[in-house]
Coordinates of C-alpha atoms in Angstrom, one line a residue:
M1 CA 147.3 -18.1 51.1
S2 CA 150.1 -17.2 53.5
V3 CA 152.2 -14.3 54.8
T4 CA 155.3 -14.1 57.0
I5 CA 156.1 -11.8 59.9
N6 CA 158.6 -12.0 62.7
A7 CA 157.5 -12.9 66.2
H8 CA 158.2 -9.5 67.7
Q9 CA 156.1 -7.7 65.1
L10 CA 153.2 -10.2 65.4
G11 CA 153.2 -9.7 69.2
R12 CA 153.1 -5.9 68.7
L13 CA 150.1 -6.2 66.2
I14 CA 148.1 -8.2 68.8
D15 CA 149.0 -5.9 71.7
K16 CA 148.1 -2.7 69.9
V17 CA 144.5 -3.7 69.3
R18 CA 143.5 -6.4 71.8
G19 CA 142.2 -3.7 74.2
H20 CA 139.5 -2.9 71.7
I21 CA 138.0 -6.4 71.4
G22 CA 134.2 -6.5 71.6
S23 CA 132.0 -8.2 74.2
E24 CA 131.5 -12.0 74.2
Y25 CA 127.8 -11.1 73.7
V26 CA 128.6 -9.7 70.2
E27 CA 130.2 -12.7 68.5
V28 CA 131.3 -10.9 65.3
L29 CA 133.4 -8.5 67.3
H30 CA 134.7 -10.9 70.0
G31 CA 138.2 -11.4 68.5
I32 CA 140.9 -9.9 66.4
R33 CA 140.5 -9.7 62.6
L34 CA 143.5 -10.5 60.5
D35 CA 143.1 -8.7 57.2
V36 CA 145.6 -9.0 54.4
D37 CA 145.6 -6.8 51.3
A38 CA 148.1 -6.3 48.5
T39 CA 150.7 -4.6 50.8
H40 CA 150.0 -5.1 54.5
L41 CA 148.9 -7.5 57.2
H42 CA 146.4 -5.8 59.5
A43 CA 145.2 -6.6 62.9
V44 CA 141.8 -5.0 63.6
A45 CA 139.5 -5.0 66.6
S46 CA 136.4 -3.1 67.6
D47 CA 134.0 -3.0 70.6
R48 CA 131.3 -1.0 68.7
Y49 CA 132.6 2.2 70.4
T50 CA 136.2 2.2 69.2
V51 CA 137.9 0.8 66.2
A52 CA 141.7 0.0 66.1
A53 CA 143.8 -1.2 63.2
A54 CA 147.5 -1.9 63.3
R55 CA 149.5 -2.9 60.3
Y56 CA 152.7 -4.6 59.1
R57 CA 154.2 -4.1 55.7
L58 CA 154.6 -7.3 53.8
N59 CA 158.0 -8.2 52.1
G60 CA 158.2 -7.4 48.5
D61 CA 157.8 -11.0 47.3
Q62 CA 154.5 -11.3 49.3
Q63 CA 152.9 -8.1 48.0
G64 CA 150.2 -8.3 45.3
Q65 CA 148.5 -11.4 46.7
E66 CA 144.8 -12.0 46.8
P67 CA 143.3 -10.3 49.9
W68 CA 141.9 -12.5 52.7
A69 CA 140.7 -12.0 56.2
R70 CA 139.8 -14.2 59.2
T71 CA 138.8 -13.4 62.8
I72 CA 140.9 -15.0 65.5
P73 CA 138.4 -15.8 68.4
A74 CA 139.2 -13.9 71.6
D75 CA 139.6 -17.2 73.6
W76 CA 142.5 -18.1 71.4
L77 CA 144.4 -14.8 71.8
K78 CA 146.1 -15.6 75.1
P79 CA 147.6 -18.9 74.0
L80 CA 148.5 -17.4 70.6
R81 CA 150.3 -14.5 72.4
E82 CA 152.1 -16.9 74.8
W83 CA 153.1 -19.1 71.8
T84 CA 154.4 -16.0 70.0
S85 CA 156.4 -14.8 73.0
A86 CA 158.0 -18.2 73.4
H87 CA 159.9 -17.6 70.2
G88 CA 162.8 -15.2 69.6
G89 CA 161.8 -11.8 68.4
G90 CA 163.5 -12.3 65.0
D91 CA 162.0 -15.8 64.4
T92 CA 159.9 -16.0 61.2
I93 CA 156.3 -16.9 61.7
T94 CA 154.2 -18.0 58.6
I95 CA 150.5 -17.3 58.8
S96 CA 148.5 -19.5 56.5
V97 CA 144.8 -20.1 55.9
V98 CA 143.2 -23.4 55.2
P99 CA 139.5 -24.3 55.4
G100 CA 138.3 -23.8 59.0
R101 CA 141.8 -22.9 60.3
V102 CA 144.4 -20.2 60.6
I103 CA 147.9 -21.8 61.1
F104 CA 150.7 -19.9 62.8
G105 CA 153.9 -21.9 62.1
T106 CA 157.7 -21.7 62.5
E107 CA 160.4 -24.1 61.4
H108 CA 159.8 -26.4 64.5
T109 CA 156.2 -25.8 65.8
D110 CA 152.8 -24.4 64.9
I111 CA 149.5 -23.5 66.5
R112 CA 146.3 -24.2 64.6
I113 CA 143.3 -22.0 65.5
P114 CA 139.8 -22.9 64.4
V115 CA 138.0 -20.0 62.7
A116 CA 134.7 -19.5 60.8
D117 CA 135.7 -18.9 57.1
D118 CA 132.5 -17.0 56.5
Q119 CA 132.6 -14.9 59.7
E120 CA 131.6 -11.3 58.9
F121 CA 133.3 -8.2 60.3
P122 CA 132.5 -4.5 59.9
N123 CA 134.1 -2.8 57.0
W124 CA 136.7 -1.0 59.1
R125 CA 138.3 0.7 56.0
S126 CA 134.9 2.3 55.2
L127 CA 134.3 3.3 58.8
L128 CA 137.6 5.1 59.1
T129 CA 137.2 6.7 55.7
G130 CA 133.8 8.0 56.8
I131 CA 135.4 9.6 59.8
T132 CA 138.3 11.1 57.9
A133 CA 136.3 12.3 54.9
N134 CA 135.2 15.7 56.3
I135 CA 138.4 16.7 58.0
P136 CA 140.2 19.5 56.2
T137 CA 143.4 18.1 54.7
K138 CA 145.5 21.1 55.9
F139 CA 144.2 20.7 59.5
A140 CA 147.0 20.7 62.1
F141 CA 147.4 17.2 63.4
P142 CA 149.1 17.3 66.8
A143 CA 150.6 14.2 68.4
V144 CA 150.0 13.0 71.9
D145 CA 151.8 10.3 74.0
S146 CA 149.5 7.3 74.1
R147 CA 150.8 6.3 77.5
M148 CA 149.6 9.6 78.9
L149 CA 146.1 9.1 77.5
A150 CA 145.7 6.2 80.0
R151 CA 146.0 8.7 82.8
W152 CA 142.6 10.2 82.0
A153 CA 140.8 6.8 82.6
D154 CA 140.8 7.4 86.4
T155 CA 138.5 10.4 86.1
G156 CA 135.5 8.1 85.7
D157 CA 134.0 10.8 83.5
T158 CA 132.8 11.1 79.9
L159 CA 135.3 13.6 78.6
R160 CA 135.0 16.2 75.8
V161 CA 138.2 16.8 73.9
H162 CA 139.3 20.0 72.2
V163 CA 142.4 20.1 70.0
T164 CA 143.6 23.6 69.1
T165 CA 146.8 23.9 67.0
D166 CA 149.7 21.7 66.5
L167 CA 152.0 22.6 69.4
T168 CA 149.5 23.7 72.0
A169 CA 147.8 21.6 74.8
M170 CA 144.8 19.4 74.2
L171 CA 141.9 20.3 76.6
L172 CA 139.7 17.7 78.3
F173 CA 136.4 18.5 80.0
G174 CA 134.3 16.3 82.2
E175 CA 131.1 16.9 84.2
D176 CA 133.2 17.8 87.3
F177 CA 136.7 17.8 85.7
I178 CA 139.0 19.8 83.5
G179 CA 142.5 19.0 82.3
A180 CA 145.1 19.5 79.6
Q181 CA 147.8 17.4 77.9
M182 CA 150.7 18.8 76.1
P183 CA 151.5 17.4 72.7
K184 CA 154.6 15.3 71.9
R185 CA 156.8 16.5 69.0
Y186 CA 156.0 14.2 66.1
N187 CA 158.8 12.7 64.0
G188 CA 157.1 10.0 62.0
V189 CA 155.6 10.9 58.7
S190 CA 157.2 14.1 57.4
P191 CA 160.8 15.1 57.2
S192 CA 160.3 18.3 59.2
G193 CA 159.0 16.4 62.2
E194 CA 155.6 18.1 62.0
S195 CA 152.5 16.8 60.2
T196 CA 149.2 17.9 58.7
F197 CA 146.3 15.6 58.5
E198 CA 146.9 15.3 54.7
E199 CA 150.4 14.1 55.2
A200 CA 149.3 11.6 57.9
L201 CA 146.4 10.2 55.8
A202 CA 148.7 9.7 52.8
Q203 CA 150.5 7.0 54.8
W204 CA 147.3 4.9 54.7
P205 CA 146.6 4.6 50.9
T206 CA 144.9 1.2 51.5
L207 CA 141.9 2.9 53.2
D208 CA 138.8 2.6 51.0
D209 CA 138.2 6.1 49.5
N210 CA 135.1 5.6 47.4
N211 CA 131.8 7.4 48.2
E212 CA 130.1 4.2 49.3
A213 CA 132.7 4.0 52.1
L214 CA 131.5 7.1 53.9
A215 CA 130.1 5.0 56.7
D216 CA 129.0 6.0 60.1
L217 CA 130.5 4.1 63.0
A218 CA 127.3 3.7 65.0
A219 CA 125.2 2.7 61.9
E220 CA 127.7 0.1 60.6
M221 CA 128.4 -1.7 63.9
P222 CA 126.3 -4.8 65.0
A223 CA 123.2 -3.7 66.8
G224 CA 123.3 -3.4 70.5
D225 CA 121.1 -1.9 73.3
D226 CA 122.7 1.6 73.4
E227 CA 119.9 2.9 75.7
M228 CA 121.6 1.0 78.5
G229 CA 125.1 1.9 77.5
T230 CA 125.8 4.8 79.9
I231 CA 124.5 6.0 83.3
P232 CA 122.8 9.2 81.9
E233 CA 121.1 7.1 79.2
M234 CA 119.9 4.5 81.7
V235 CA 118.6 7.2 84.1
S236 CA 116.7 8.8 81.2
S237 CA 115.2 5.4 80.2
L238 CA 114.1 4.5 83.7
L239 CA 112.5 7.9 84.4
Q240 CA 110.7 7.7 81.0
Q241 CA 109.4 4.2 82.0
T242 CA 108.2 5.5 85.3
L243 CA 106.3 8.3 83.7
R244 CA 104.8 6.1 81.0
S245 CA 103.7 3.6 83.5
T246 CA 102.0 6.3 85.6
S247 CA 100.2 7.6 82.5
D248 CA 99.2 4.1 81.5
L249 CA 98.0 3.4 85.0
L250 CA 95.7 6.5 85.0
G251 CA 94.2 5.4 81.7
A252 CA 93.8 1.7 82.4
P253 CA 90.3 0.2 82.1
T254 CA 88.7 0.0 85.6
D255 CA 87.4 -3.5 84.8
D256 CA 90.8 -4.9 84.0
P257 CA 92.7 -5.3 87.4
G258 CA 95.4 -7.3 85.7
A259 CA 96.4 -4.4 83.4
T260 CA 96.2 -2.0 86.4
A261 CA 98.5 -4.2 88.4
S262 CA 101.0 -4.5 85.5
Y263 CA 101.2 -0.8 84.9
A264 CA 101.7 -0.2 88.6
L265 CA 104.4 -2.8 89.0
A266 CA 106.3 -1.5 85.9
G267 CA 106.3 2.0 87.4
V268 CA 107.4 0.8 90.8
N269 CA 110.2 -1.4 89.3
A270 CA 111.5 1.5 87.1
W271 CA 111.4 4.0 90.0
T272 CA 113.2 1.4 92.3
A273 CA 115.9 0.8 89.7
Y274 CA 116.4 4.5 89.2
R275 CA 116.8 5.2 93.0
L276 CA 119.2 2.3 93.4
L277 CA 121.3 3.4 90.4
D278 CA 121.3 7.0 91.7
A279 CA 122.5 5.8 95.1
L280 CA 125.2 3.5 93.6
H281 CA 126.4 6.3 91.3
K282 CA 126.8 8.7 94.3
A283 CA 128.6 6.0 96.3
D284 CA 130.9 4.6 93.6
P285 CA 130.6 6.1 90.1
R286 CA 133.1 3.7 88.6
L287 CA 131.2 0.6 89.9
A288 CA 128.0 2.1 88.7
A289 CA 129.4 2.7 85.2
Q290 CA 130.8 -0.8 85.0
T291 CA 127.5 -2.3 86.2
V292 CA 125.4 -0.4 83.6
A293 CA 127.8 -1.5 80.8
E294 CA 127.6 -5.2 81.9
L295 CA 123.8 -4.9 82.2
G296 CA 123.6 -3.7 78.6
D297 CA 125.6 -6.7 77.5
E298 CA 123.4 -9.0 79.5
L299 CA 120.2 -7.5 78.0
E300 CA 121.6 -7.7 74.5
A301 CA 122.4 -11.4 75.0
G302 CA 118.8 -12.0 76.1
D303 CA 119.4 -14.9 78.4
F304 CA 118.9 -13.1 81.7
S305 CA 115.8 -15.1 82.5
E306 CA 117.8 -18.3 82.5
N307 CA 120.5 -16.6 84.5
A308 CA 118.0 -15.4 87.1
W309 CA 116.7 -19.0 87.5
D310 CA 120.3 -20.3 88.1
I311 CA 121.1 -17.5 90.5
A312 CA 118.0 -18.0 92.5
A313 CA 118.7 -21.8 92.8
K314 CA 122.3 -21.1 93.9
A315 CA 121.1 -18.7 96.5
G316 CA 119.0 -21.5 98.1
H317 CA 115.6 -20.5 96.7
D318 CA 113.2 -22.7 94.8
P319 CA 112.5 -21.1 91.4
Q320 CA 110.4 -24.0 90.4
A321 CA 108.1 -23.5 93.4
W322 CA 107.9 -19.8 92.5
S323 CA 106.8 -20.8 89.0
D324 CA 104.3 -23.3 90.2
D325 CA 102.8 -20.8 92.7
Y326 CA 102.5 -18.2 90.0
E327 CA 100.7 -20.6 87.6
A328 CA 98.3 -21.5 90.4
H329 CA 97.7 -17.8 91.0
L330 CA 96.8 -17.3 87.4
K331 CA 94.4 -20.2 87.4
R332 CA 92.7 -18.8 90.5
L333 CA 92.3 -15.4 88.8
A334 CA 90.9 -17.1 85.6
A335 CA 88.4 -19.1 87.7
K336 CA 87.3 -16.0 89.6
R337 CA 86.7 -14.1 86.3
A338 CA 84.8 -17.0 84.9
T339 CA 82.6 -17.1 88.0
E340 CA 82.0 -13.3 87.9
Q341 CA 81.1 -13.4 84.2
A342 CA 78.7 -16.3 84.8
A343 CA 77.0 -14.5 87.7
A344 CA 76.6 -11.4 85.5

């Protein structure tokens, strides 16, 4: 199984989607999916919140082949991109698949990338079909300059977007922000230079259009801890934990000091985390958002206990002594309870 593409077009495919690669903590999304069907070579990436697919139309003698797909791990993308750039833009690159490898080769050199042949990936065709299914086909489909979209990143806000008609400005709203972006006259899919959604969608006949494909993005993506995904969600979670701990503390059995202490500690920790997050958000909203996103990934990975041990050791503490002291504390509590029960 193989396809050919020139070096310039392969570089463009990688560049168009690499910004959407998922976290290292979600292995199935940590790379770029090469997906070949009867007519196109696709490069696809997703971070669970965005999905991006770029395509290259295969030459006539390559069309009609059996579909195949492999995920190029993220760690290999930099060397692959550098290798691609080292060739002339018009140089032909053959992409072939053998067990456990995807081989990118030219007449004189190649790069062999190890892959998992059975690596799964979300059904991106179904996801995009699900999103497009309920859009009126005659809906005006204005074009925007993608380079200008990057300008809104510095707002640090979650933005709402409202598109009106084809040649009027797109409005963007944030919590403390409002803006507008003018459309760019489109000259891609229809002879008139204007486009409806129906005309644009017709250019992607390879999208899965069966009823089973009406998938929801959030439902179809690998599971993650979305409660920690944004600052408002984390604030809500911490305040709920504080209130629940208070309620549990009030209802705790009076003869179980361990439970009382646990509920009190959980409430104190949740309230402390909330106050620190609130202060960080006021001082540096962008750093706060980045920290919360990284925290969500760490919690999803589940290895934060091991990381805490290593961090404590590097900071000059003795986590083993902490562990030993805590074990001794638990033994003293158990001995005390046993003495009290014997005396009763």
